[in-house]
Amino acid sequence: MFSKACKYAINSMIFLATLPEGEERIGLKDIATAINSPEAFTAKILQALVRENLLESIKGPNGGFQISEVGKKVTLHRVVQVIDGDSVFTGCALGLQECTEKRPCAAHHKFKAIRDHLTGMMMTTTLEDMANGIRQGVSYLKY
Amino acid sequence: MFSKACKYAINSMIFLATLPEGEERIGLKDIATAINSPEAFTAKILQALVRENLLESIKGPNGGFQISEVGKKVTLHRVVQVIDGDSVFTGCALGLQECTEKRPCAAHHKFKAIRDHLTGMMMTTTLEDMANGIRQGVSYLKY
DNA sequence: ATATAAAAGGATATTTTTGTCTTTTATTAT
DNA sequence: ATAATAAAAGACAAAAATATCCTTTTATAT
């Protein structure tokens, strides 16, 4: 469904969203540990999230990453879009180049319902929603 | 969502399912042309479908592939399972190793609904359904 | 029997994704 | 100013997915 890079991105964002007011900044190492991801690879992904303003980063001692104001309000949909693009939301499930209402693939209408469901869910689920589950201990970031 | 191999598999199966009674056998080249896929790669995929008895193959002149009795009755779900396994139906969307009702990832319940929807659709959509759309010219296999 | 056709099988190549390592840049504290 | 810290950037490496090529096996037709 999503690339590993995208999963790391989502989990990183959720983790950063769980950090309490005033202690929002945290280093790469701690993020990678918290979500159980390879550190250097995670760094690349965080860079992309910084470029898209979902995160802020500060170099040097006591540096690290923190969720931005934009990032705080963002949905799952946006995070996926930044890392994987929106092919998962709009691409043809059977791989046709041109797959439209007028010239649909064999599974177009069946998959349209699924994709609409997925897109709707992703556009209405915020990082805050998911961070709350983690904070309350009803859901988890690793293992 | 699905690997390219899996898309080629689905499209091949649909194409083979559209062939009329008595003219069911057709060569690799024609299949690859019909679905616009790389020939040799498609061959590998068809071999896997033969191994799983969704297709039959005959070597030599006038040889080729044809859909088996099993294959005729099969659902999209089964084709995907043969090529991609069922991680798309059962795997954790956020990549957690252990993601269960008791120890869910942050998005578990949201994705459960999507996956149930997807799985349900795939288990009830047969190749025949999709072949009919192609035969009637209301859906397409390439471009 | 022989030549031909077509899939099977295996080796190899390419591309994409994932992952690591090293150097550079920015920031902080001494 | 200097040393230390941490992210950014870029080069490189490994693994997986995709794709091709070559040889072998099986069947058909002459």
mmCIF file of C-alpha atoms (C1' of nucleotides) in Angstrom:
data_model
loop_
_atom_site.group_PDB
_atom_site.id
_atom_site.type_symbol
_atom_site.label_atom_id
_atom_site.label_comp_id
_atom_site.label_asym_id
_atom_site.label_seq_id
_atom_site.Cartn_x
_atom_site.Cartn_y
_atom_site.Cartn_z
ATOM 1 C CA MET A 1 0.000 0.000 0.000
ATOM 2 C CA PHE A 2 2.591 2.532 1.151
ATOM 3 C CA SER A 3 6.357 2.439 0.701
ATOM 4 C CA LYS A 4 8.538 1.822 3.710
ATOM 5 C CA ALA A 5 9.732 5.396 3.442
ATOM 6 C CA CYS A 6 6.134 6.508 3.724
ATOM 7 C CA LYS A 7 5.465 4.320 6.753
ATOM 8 C CA TYR A 8 8.529 5.736 8.476
ATOM 9 C CA ALA A 9 7.302 9.216 7.624
ATOM 10 C CA ILE A 10 3.869 8.595 9.087
ATOM 11 C CA ASN A 11 5.229 7.002 12.244
ATOM 12 C CA SER A 12 7.757 9.803 12.691
ATOM 13 C CA MET A 13 5.065 12.421 12.310
ATOM 14 C CA ILE A 14 2.793 10.672 14.773
ATOM 15 C CA PHE A 15 5.609 10.323 17.266
ATOM 16 C CA LEU A 16 6.538 13.986 16.955
ATOM 17 C CA ALA A 17 2.890 14.880 17.377
ATOM 18 C CA THR A 18 2.761 13.039 20.696
ATOM 19 C CA LEU A 19 5.479 15.156 22.290
ATOM 20 C CA PRO A 20 4.158 17.542 24.934
ATOM 21 C CA GLU A 21 4.081 21.293 24.499
ATOM 22 C CA GLY A 22 7.499 22.762 25.231
ATOM 23 C CA GLU A 23 9.337 19.477 24.758
ATOM 24 C CA GLU A 24 8.587 19.141 21.129
ATOM 25 C CA ARG A 25 12.136 19.087 19.848
ATOM 26 C CA ILE A 26 13.902 15.772 19.624
ATOM 27 C CA GLY A 27 16.891 14.300 17.810
ATOM 28 C CA LEU A 28 16.974 11.910 14.899
ATOM 29 C CA LYS A 29 18.354 9.115 17.030
ATOM 30 C CA ASP A 30 15.439 9.236 19.414
ATOM 31 C CA ILE A 31 12.934 9.326 16.601
ATOM 32 C CA ALA A 32 14.487 6.306 14.895
ATOM 33 C CA THR A 33 14.531 4.464 18.209
ATOM 34 C CA ALA A 34 10.930 5.373 18.985
ATOM 35 C CA ILE A 35 9.598 4.054 15.690
ATOM 36 C CA ASN A 36 12.191 1.340 15.151
ATOM 37 C CA SER A 37 13.518 2.583 11.827
ATOM 38 C CA PRO A 38 16.986 2.798 10.249
ATOM 39 C CA GLU A 39 18.495 6.076 11.365
ATOM 40 C CA ALA A 40 20.172 7.376 8.211
ATOM 41 C CA PHE A 41 17.287 6.412 5.997
ATOM 42 C CA THR A 42 14.884 8.086 8.369
ATOM 43 C CA ALA A 43 17.019 11.219 8.182
ATOM 44 C CA LYS A 44 16.402 11.448 4.427
ATOM 45 C CA ILE A 45 12.699 11.146 4.940
ATOM 46 C CA LEU A 46 12.624 13.775 7.668
ATOM 47 C CA GLN A 47 14.498 16.101 5.335
ATOM 48 C CA ALA A 48 11.721 15.757 2.812
ATOM 49 C CA LEU A 49 9.146 16.505 5.487
ATOM 50 C CA VAL A 50 11.136 19.590 6.477
ATOM 51 C CA ARG A 51 11.251 20.762 2.861
ATOM 52 C CA GLU A 52 7.477 20.500 2.727
ATOM 53 C CA ASN A 53 7.166 22.393 5.999
ATOM 54 C CA LEU A 54 5.543 19.599 7.948
ATOM 55 C CA LEU A 55 8.563 19.632 10.243
ATOM 56 C CA GLU A 56 11.142 22.134 11.400
ATOM 57 C CA SER A 57 14.743 21.242 12.070
ATOM 58 C CA ILE A 58 17.469 22.934 14.052
ATOM 59 C CA LYS A 59 21.138 22.080 13.652
ATOM 60 C CA GLY A 60 23.805 21.966 16.299
ATOM 61 C CA PRO A 61 23.772 21.047 19.993
ATOM 62 C CA ASN A 62 20.252 20.625 21.337
ATOM 63 C CA GLY A 63 19.169 20.599 17.736
ATOM 64 C CA GLY A 64 16.684 18.172 16.310
ATOM 65 C CA PHE A 65 13.290 18.013 14.701
ATOM 66 C CA GLN A 66 9.912 19.231 15.774
ATOM 67 C CA ILE A 67 6.513 19.310 14.237
ATOM 68 C CA SER A 68 5.596 22.618 12.636
ATOM 69 C CA GLU A 69 2.348 24.505 13.005
ATOM 70 C CA VAL A 70 1.428 23.274 9.557
ATOM 71 C CA GLY A 71 2.416 19.733 10.513
ATOM 72 C CA LYS A 72 0.211 19.776 13.582
ATOM 73 C CA LYS A 73 -2.897 20.260 11.491
ATOM 74 C CA VAL A 74 -2.001 17.941 8.677
ATOM 75 C CA THR A 75 -3.826 14.747 7.726
ATOM 76 C CA LEU A 76 -2.477 11.312 6.890
ATOM 77 C CA HIS A 77 -3.325 12.075 3.288
ATOM 78 C CA ARG A 78 -0.853 14.927 3.159
ATOM 79 C CA VAL A 79 1.997 12.917 4.659
ATOM 80 C CA VAL A 80 1.506 10.139 2.139
ATOM 81 C CA GLN A 81 1.293 12.640 -0.663
ATOM 82 C CA VAL A 82 4.631 14.192 0.301
ATOM 83 C CA ILE A 83 6.500 10.878 0.337
ATOM 84 C CA ASP A 84 4.696 8.586 -2.102
ATOM 85 C CA GLY A 85 2.848 11.080 -4.252
ATOM 86 C CA ASP A 86 -0.827 10.464 -4.773
ATOM 87 C CA SER A 87 -0.706 7.478 -7.075
ATOM 88 C CA VAL A 88 -2.210 5.375 -4.311
ATOM 89 C CA PHE A 89 -5.228 7.686 -4.316
ATOM 90 C CA THR A 90 -5.581 8.262 -8.024
ATOM 91 C CA GLY A 91 -3.630 5.611 -9.931
ATOM 92 C CA CYS A 92 -5.290 2.753 -11.785
ATOM 93 C CA ALA A 93 -5.272 -0.403 -9.692
ATOM 94 C CA LEU A 94 -4.597 -2.517 -12.768
ATOM 95 C CA GLY A 95 -1.872 -0.223 -14.085
ATOM 96 C CA LEU A 96 -3.561 1.278 -17.127
ATOM 97 C CA GLN A 97 -2.048 4.533 -18.259
ATOM 98 C CA GLU A 98 -5.347 6.022 -19.177
ATOM 99 C CA CYS A 99 -8.065 4.735 -16.894
ATOM 100 C CA THR A 100 -11.039 7.045 -16.725
ATOM 101 C CA GLU A 101 -14.783 6.946 -16.304
ATOM 102 C CA LYS A 102 -15.099 6.931 -20.060
ATOM 103 C CA ARG A 103 -12.376 4.393 -20.674
ATOM 104 C CA PRO A 104 -12.136 2.398 -17.474
ATOM 105 C CA CYS A 105 -10.074 -0.656 -16.659
ATOM 106 C CA ALA A 106 -11.925 -3.850 -15.897
ATOM 107 C CA ALA A 107 -11.949 -3.125 -12.188
ATOM 108 C CA HIS A 108 -12.371 0.632 -12.304
ATOM 109 C CA HIS A 109 -15.735 1.024 -10.646
ATOM 110 C CA LYS A 110 -15.041 -1.565 -7.992
ATOM 111 C CA PHE A 111 -11.792 0.120 -7.089
ATOM 112 C CA LYS A 112 -13.241 3.576 -7.245
ATOM 113 C CA ALA A 113 -15.315 2.757 -4.198
ATOM 114 C CA ILE A 114 -12.259 1.504 -2.353
ATOM 115 C CA ARG A 115 -10.148 4.471 -3.289
ATOM 116 C CA ASP A 116 -12.864 6.911 -2.328
ATOM 117 C CA HIS A 117 -13.143 5.187 1.005
ATOM 118 C CA LEU A 118 -9.384 5.279 1.494
ATOM 119 C CA THR A 119 -9.036 8.882 0.373
ATOM 120 C CA GLY A 120 -11.916 10.011 2.552
ATOM 121 C CA MET A 121 -10.475 8.309 5.593
ATOM 122 C CA MET A 122 -6.988 9.665 4.979
ATOM 123 C CA MET A 123 -8.216 13.211 4.436
ATOM 124 C CA THR A 124 -10.166 13.224 7.673
ATOM 125 C CA THR A 125 -7.644 11.506 9.907
ATOM 126 C CA THR A 126 -5.256 13.971 11.487
ATOM 127 C CA LEU A 127 -1.943 13.347 13.167
ATOM 128 C CA GLU A 128 -3.552 14.667 16.335
ATOM 129 C CA ASP A 129 -6.150 11.893 16.214
ATOM 130 C CA MET A 130 -3.471 9.281 16.006
ATOM 131 C CA ALA A 131 -1.129 10.949 18.478
ATOM 132 C CA ASN A 132 -3.960 10.913 21.018
ATOM 133 C CA GLY A 133 -4.261 7.155 20.712
ATOM 134 C CA ILE A 134 -0.552 6.768 21.354
ATOM 135 C CA ARG A 135 -0.576 9.209 24.285
ATOM 136 C CA GLN A 136 -3.466 7.370 25.870
ATOM 137 C CA GLY A 137 -1.703 4.059 25.450
ATOM 138 C CA VAL A 138 -4.398 2.517 23.295
ATOM 139 C CA SER A 139 -2.197 2.274 20.226
ATOM 140 C CA TYR A 140 1.507 1.813 19.573
ATOM 141 C CA LEU A 141 4.385 2.949 17.396
ATOM 142 C CA LYS A 142 6.497 -0.153 17.296
ATOM 143 C CA TYR A 143 6.444 -3.944 17.661
ATOM 144 C CA MET B 1 -1.274 -1.248 -4.018
ATOM 145 C CA PHE B 2 -0.304 -4.224 -6.179
ATOM 146 C CA SER B 3 3.077 -5.007 -7.703
ATOM 147 C CA LYS B 4 3.487 -4.691 -11.456
ATOM 148 C CA ALA B 5 3.798 -8.456 -11.618
ATOM 149 C CA CYS B 6 0.425 -8.712 -9.951
ATOM 150 C CA LYS B 7 -1.194 -6.237 -12.325
ATOM 151 C CA TYR B 8 0.143 -8.169 -15.299
ATOM 152 C CA ALA B 9 -1.221 -11.338 -13.720
ATOM 153 C CA ILE B 10 -4.678 -9.869 -13.252
ATOM 154 C CA ASN B 11 -4.806 -8.415 -16.736
ATOM 155 C CA SER B 12 -3.583 -11.675 -18.254
ATOM 156 C CA MET B 13 -6.197 -13.647 -16.392
ATOM 157 C CA ILE B 14 -8.950 -11.268 -17.443
ATOM 158 C CA PHE B 15 -7.815 -11.388 -21.037
ATOM 159 C CA LEU B 16 -7.717 -15.186 -21.045
ATOM 160 C CA ALA B 17 -11.148 -15.205 -19.468
ATOM 161 C CA THR B 18 -12.543 -13.150 -22.354
ATOM 162 C CA LEU B 19 -11.584 -15.709 -24.989
ATOM 163 C CA PRO B 20 -14.581 -17.567 -26.425
ATOM 164 C CA GLU B 21 -15.270 -21.229 -25.804
ATOM 165 C CA GLY B 22 -13.152 -23.371 -28.119
ATOM 166 C CA GLU B 23 -10.645 -20.612 -28.845
ATOM 167 C CA GLU B 24 -9.323 -20.364 -25.373
ATOM 168 C CA ARG B 25 -5.717 -21.194 -26.093
ATOM 169 C CA ILE B 26 -3.382 -18.369 -26.993
ATOM 170 C CA GLY B 27 0.356 -17.726 -27.074
ATOM 171 C CA LEU B 28 2.461 -15.628 -24.758
ATOM 172 C CA LYS B 29 3.153 -13.057 -27.439
ATOM 173 C CA ASP B 30 -0.521 -12.362 -27.986
ATOM 174 C CA ILE B 31 -1.163 -12.088 -24.290
ATOM 175 C CA ALA B 32 1.668 -9.618 -23.810
ATOM 176 C CA THR B 33 0.422 -7.600 -26.756
ATOM 177 C CA ALA B 34 -3.159 -7.636 -25.520
ATOM 178 C CA ILE B 35 -2.291 -6.289 -22.108
ATOM 179 C CA ASN B 36 0.751 -4.256 -23.132
ATOM 180 C CA SER B 37 3.279 -5.990 -20.906
ATOM 181 C CA PRO B 38 6.909 -7.093 -21.313
ATOM 182 C CA GLU B 39 6.843 -10.542 -22.856
ATOM 183 C CA ALA B 40 9.556 -12.389 -20.943
ATOM 184 C CA PHE B 41 8.507 -10.966 -17.622
ATOM 185 C CA THR B 42 4.927 -11.890 -18.312
ATOM 186 C CA ALA B 43 6.094 -15.439 -19.061
ATOM 187 C CA LYS B 44 7.438 -15.779 -15.538
ATOM 188 C CA ILE B 45 4.175 -14.622 -14.072
ATOM 189 C CA LEU B 46 2.130 -16.970 -16.218
ATOM 190 C CA GLN B 47 4.347 -19.815 -15.044
ATOM 191 C CA ALA B 48 3.421 -19.019 -11.470
ATOM 192 C CA LEU B 49 -0.264 -18.997 -12.400
ATOM 193 C CA VAL B 50 0.180 -22.374 -14.102
ATOM 194 C CA ARG B 51 1.863 -23.773 -10.997
ATOM 195 C CA GLU B 52 -1.135 -22.683 -8.963
ATOM 196 C CA ASN B 53 -3.506 -24.251 -11.496
ATOM 197 C CA LEU B 54 -5.192 -21.014 -12.487
ATOM 198 C CA LEU B 55 -3.882 -21.574 -16.006
ATOM 199 C CA GLU B 56 -2.895 -24.509 -18.165
ATOM 200 C CA SER B 57 -0.043 -24.394 -20.628
ATOM 201 C CA ILE B 58 0.811 -26.505 -23.649
ATOM 202 C CA LYS B 59 4.238 -26.510 -25.242
ATOM 203 C CA GLY B 60 5.133 -26.831 -28.889
ATOM 204 C CA PRO B 61 3.462 -25.606 -32.077
ATOM 205 C CA ASN B 62 -0.050 -24.330 -31.451
ATOM 206 C CA GLY B 63 0.849 -24.350 -27.810
ATOM 207 C CA GLY B 64 0.069 -21.542 -25.450
ATOM 208 C CA PHE B 65 -1.878 -20.759 -22.342
ATOM 209 C CA GLN B 66 -5.506 -21.112 -21.446
ATOM 210 C CA ILE B 67 -7.542 -20.540 -18.381
ATOM 211 C CA SER B 68 -8.244 -23.663 -16.341
ATOM 212 C CA GLU B 69 -11.560 -24.724 -14.896
ATOM 213 C CA VAL B 70 -10.266 -23.563 -11.544
ATOM 214 C CA GLY B 71 -9.148 -20.297 -13.071
ATOM 215 C CA LYS B 72 -12.549 -19.616 -14.548
ATOM 216 C CA LYS B 73 -14.156 -19.526 -11.136
ATOM 217 C CA VAL B 74 -11.457 -17.681 -9.334
ATOM 218 C CA THR B 75 -11.735 -14.228 -7.759
ATOM 219 C CA LEU B 76 -9.425 -11.236 -7.939
ATOM 220 C CA HIS B 77 -8.448 -12.010 -4.379
ATOM 221 C CA ARG B 78 -6.986 -15.359 -5.362
ATOM 222 C CA VAL B 79 -4.936 -13.951 -8.233
ATOM 223 C CA VAL B 80 -3.435 -11.299 -5.995
ATOM 224 C CA GLN B 81 -2.726 -13.883 -3.333
ATOM 225 C CA VAL B 82 -0.816 -16.073 -5.787
ATOM 226 C CA ILE B 83 1.462 -13.282 -6.978
ATOM 227 C CA ASP B 84 1.734 -10.787 -4.105
ATOM 228 C CA GLY B 85 0.746 -12.952 -1.166
ATOM 229 C CA ASP B 86 -1.866 -11.525 1.135
ATOM 230 C CA SER B 87 0.087 -8.830 2.861
ATOM 231 C CA VAL B 88 -2.110 -6.259 1.146
ATOM 232 C CA PHE B 89 -5.131 -7.808 2.849
ATOM 233 C CA THR B 90 -3.651 -8.528 6.240
ATOM 234 C CA GLY B 91 -0.449 -6.506 6.711
ATOM 235 C CA CYS B 92 -0.231 -3.463 8.956
ATOM 236 C CA ALA B 93 -0.569 -0.267 6.964
ATOM 237 C CA LEU B 94 2.038 1.439 9.113
ATOM 238 C CA GLY B 95 4.459 -1.472 8.996
ATOM 239 C CA LEU B 96 4.292 -2.725 12.559
ATOM 240 C CA GLN B 97 5.399 -6.315 12.976
ATOM 241 C CA GLU B 98 2.802 -7.057 15.547
ATOM 242 C CA CYS B 99 -0.337 -5.065 14.892
ATOM 243 C CA THR B 100 -3.400 -6.635 16.418
ATOM 244 C CA GLU B 101 -6.674 -5.647 17.980
ATOM 245 C CA LYS B 102 -5.001 -5.818 21.363
ATOM 246 C CA ARG B 103 -1.884 -3.999 20.310
ATOM 247 C CA PRO B 104 -2.887 -1.916 17.317
ATOM 248 C CA CYS B 105 -0.906 0.636 15.367
ATOM 249 C CA ALA B 106 -2.124 4.214 15.452
ATOM 250 C CA ALA B 107 -4.217 3.735 12.337
ATOM 251 C CA HIS B 108 -5.334 0.168 12.893
ATOM 252 C CA HIS B 109 -9.073 0.649 13.223
ATOM 253 C CA LYS B 110 -9.277 3.146 10.427
ATOM 254 C CA PHE B 111 -7.424 0.845 8.084
ATOM 255 C CA LYS B 112 -9.316 -2.205 9.187
ATOM 256 C CA ALA B 113 -12.412 -0.743 7.594
ATOM 257 C CA ILE B 114 -10.562 -0.102 4.355
ATOM 258 C CA ARG B 115 -8.994 -3.520 4.277
ATOM 259 C CA ASP B 116 -12.288 -5.226 5.007
ATOM 260 C CA HIS B 117 -13.851 -3.267 2.190
ATOM 261 C CA LEU B 118 -11.012 -4.180 -0.160
ATOM 262 C CA THR B 119 -10.950 -7.824 0.846
ATOM 263 C CA GLY B 120 -14.707 -8.145 0.533
ATOM 264 C CA MET B 121 -14.704 -6.626 -2.900
ATOM 265 C CA MET B 122 -11.813 -8.760 -4.098
ATOM 266 C CA MET B 123 -13.331 -11.967 -2.772
ATOM 267 C CA THR B 124 -16.607 -11.329 -4.546
ATOM 268 C CA THR B 125 -15.285 -10.072 -7.856
ATOM 269 C CA THR B 126 -14.668 -12.908 -10.285
ATOM 270 C CA LEU B 127 -12.661 -12.914 -13.467
ATOM 271 C CA GLU B 128 -15.916 -13.622 -15.275
ATOM 272 C CA ASP B 129 -17.380 -10.352 -13.987
ATOM 273 C CA MET B 130 -14.468 -8.433 -15.360
ATOM 274 C CA ALA B 131 -14.181 -10.422 -18.572
ATOM 275 C CA ASN B 132 -17.804 -9.577 -19.300
ATOM 276 C CA GLY B 133 -17.051 -5.884 -19.114
ATOM 277 C CA ILE B 134 -14.232 -6.296 -21.606
ATOM 278 C CA ARG B 135 -16.293 -8.456 -23.948
ATOM 279 C CA GLN B 136 -19.088 -5.918 -23.933
ATOM 280 C CA GLY B 137 -16.668 -3.126 -24.688
ATOM 281 C CA VAL B 138 -17.461 -1.160 -21.556
ATOM 282 C CA SER B 139 -13.997 -1.624 -20.066
ATOM 283 C CA TYR B 140 -10.488 -2.048 -21.417
ATOM 284 C CA LEU B 141 -7.244 -3.946 -20.955
ATOM 285 C CA LYS B 142 -4.718 -1.417 -22.132
ATOM 286 C CA TYR B 143 -4.031 2.279 -22.570
ATOM 287 C "C1'" DA C 1 13.247 -38.894 -38.088
ATOM 288 C "C1'" DT C 2 13.634 -34.019 -38.632
ATOM 289 C "C1'" DA C 3 12.571 -29.336 -38.392
ATOM 290 C "C1'" DT C 4 9.856 -26.065 -36.123
ATOM 291 C "C1'" DA C 5 7.223 -23.854 -32.607
ATOM 292 C "C1'" DA C 6 6.348 -22.540 -28.006
ATOM 293 C "C1'" DA C 7 6.669 -22.799 -23.010
ATOM 294 C "C1'" DA C 8 9.991 -23.830 -18.926
ATOM 295 C "C1'" DG C 9 13.991 -22.906 -16.562
ATOM 296 C "C1'" DG C 10 18.032 -20.549 -15.419
ATOM 297 C "C1'" DA C 11 21.335 -16.900 -15.709
ATOM 298 C "C1'" DT C 12 22.055 -12.239 -16.196
ATOM 299 C "C1'" DA C 13 20.989 -7.209 -16.475
ATOM 300 C "C1'" DT C 14 18.641 -3.011 -15.196
ATOM 301 C "C1'" DT C 15 16.003 -0.059 -12.274
ATOM 302 C "C1'" DT C 16 13.998 1.231 -8.065
ATOM 303 C "C1'" DT C 17 13.878 1.153 -3.278
ATOM 304 C "C1'" DT C 18 16.091 0.833 0.857
ATOM 305 C "C1'" DG C 19 19.939 1.627 3.574
ATOM 306 C "C1'" DT C 20 24.797 3.376 4.951
ATOM 307 C "C1'" DC C 21 28.845 6.280 5.213
ATOM 308 C "C1'" DT C 22 31.402 10.541 4.792
ATOM 309 C "C1'" DT C 23 31.803 15.387 4.375
ATOM 310 C "C1'" DT C 24 29.803 19.902 4.961
ATOM 311 C "C1'" DT C 25 27.128 23.393 7.272
ATOM 312 C "C1'" DA C 26 24.913 25.525 11.111
ATOM 313 C "C1'" DT C 27 24.436 26.143 16.067
ATOM 314 C "C1'" DT C 28 25.739 26.049 20.855
ATOM 315 C "C1'" DA C 29 28.712 26.181 24.783
ATOM 316 C "C1'" DT C 30 33.124 26.854 26.610
ATOM 317 C "C1'" DA D 1 37.928 31.673 18.696
ATOM 318 C "C1'" DT D 2 37.481 26.775 19.391
ATOM 319 C "C1'" DA D 3 35.451 22.435 20.191
ATOM 320 C "C1'" DA D 4 31.470 19.775 20.163
ATOM 321 C "C1'" DT D 5 26.964 18.572 18.440
ATOM 322 C "C1'" DA D 6 23.467 17.625 15.173
ATOM 323 C "C1'" DA D 7 21.174 18.103 10.744
ATOM 324 C "C1'" DA D 8 22.001 18.585 5.462
ATOM 325 C "C1'" DA D 9 23.920 16.938 1.465
ATOM 326 C "C1'" DG D 10 25.987 13.843 -1.435
ATOM 327 C "C1'" DA D 11 28.260 9.587 -2.644
ATOM 328 C "C1'" DC D 12 27.995 4.917 -2.247
ATOM 329 C "C1'" DA D 13 26.122 0.000 -1.204
ATOM 330 C "C1'" DA D 14 22.753 -3.615 -0.779
ATOM 331 C "C1'" DA D 15 18.452 -5.613 -1.665
ATOM 332 C "C1'" DA D 16 14.310 -6.173 -4.164
ATOM 333 C "C1'" DA D 17 11.578 -5.708 -8.194
ATOM 334 C "C1'" DT D 18 11.418 -5.582 -12.952
ATOM 335 C "C1'" DA D 19 13.049 -7.048 -17.292
ATOM 336 C "C1'" DT D 20 15.865 -9.601 -20.810
ATOM 337 C "C1'" DC D 21 18.428 -13.352 -22.879
ATOM 338 C "C1'" DC D 22 19.857 -18.006 -23.659
ATOM 339 C "C1'" DT D 23 19.339 -22.942 -23.273
ATOM 340 C "C1'" DT D 24 16.392 -26.921 -22.520
ATOM 341 C "C1'" DT D 25 12.219 -29.450 -22.821
ATOM 342 C "C1'" DT D 26 7.958 -30.773 -24.997
ATOM 343 C "C1'" DA D 27 4.829 -31.041 -28.616
ATOM 344 C "C1'" DT D 28 3.455 -30.663 -33.603
ATOM 345 C "C1'" DA D 29 3.716 -31.114 -38.465
ATOM 346 C "C1'" DT D 30 6.127 -32.485 -42.421
#
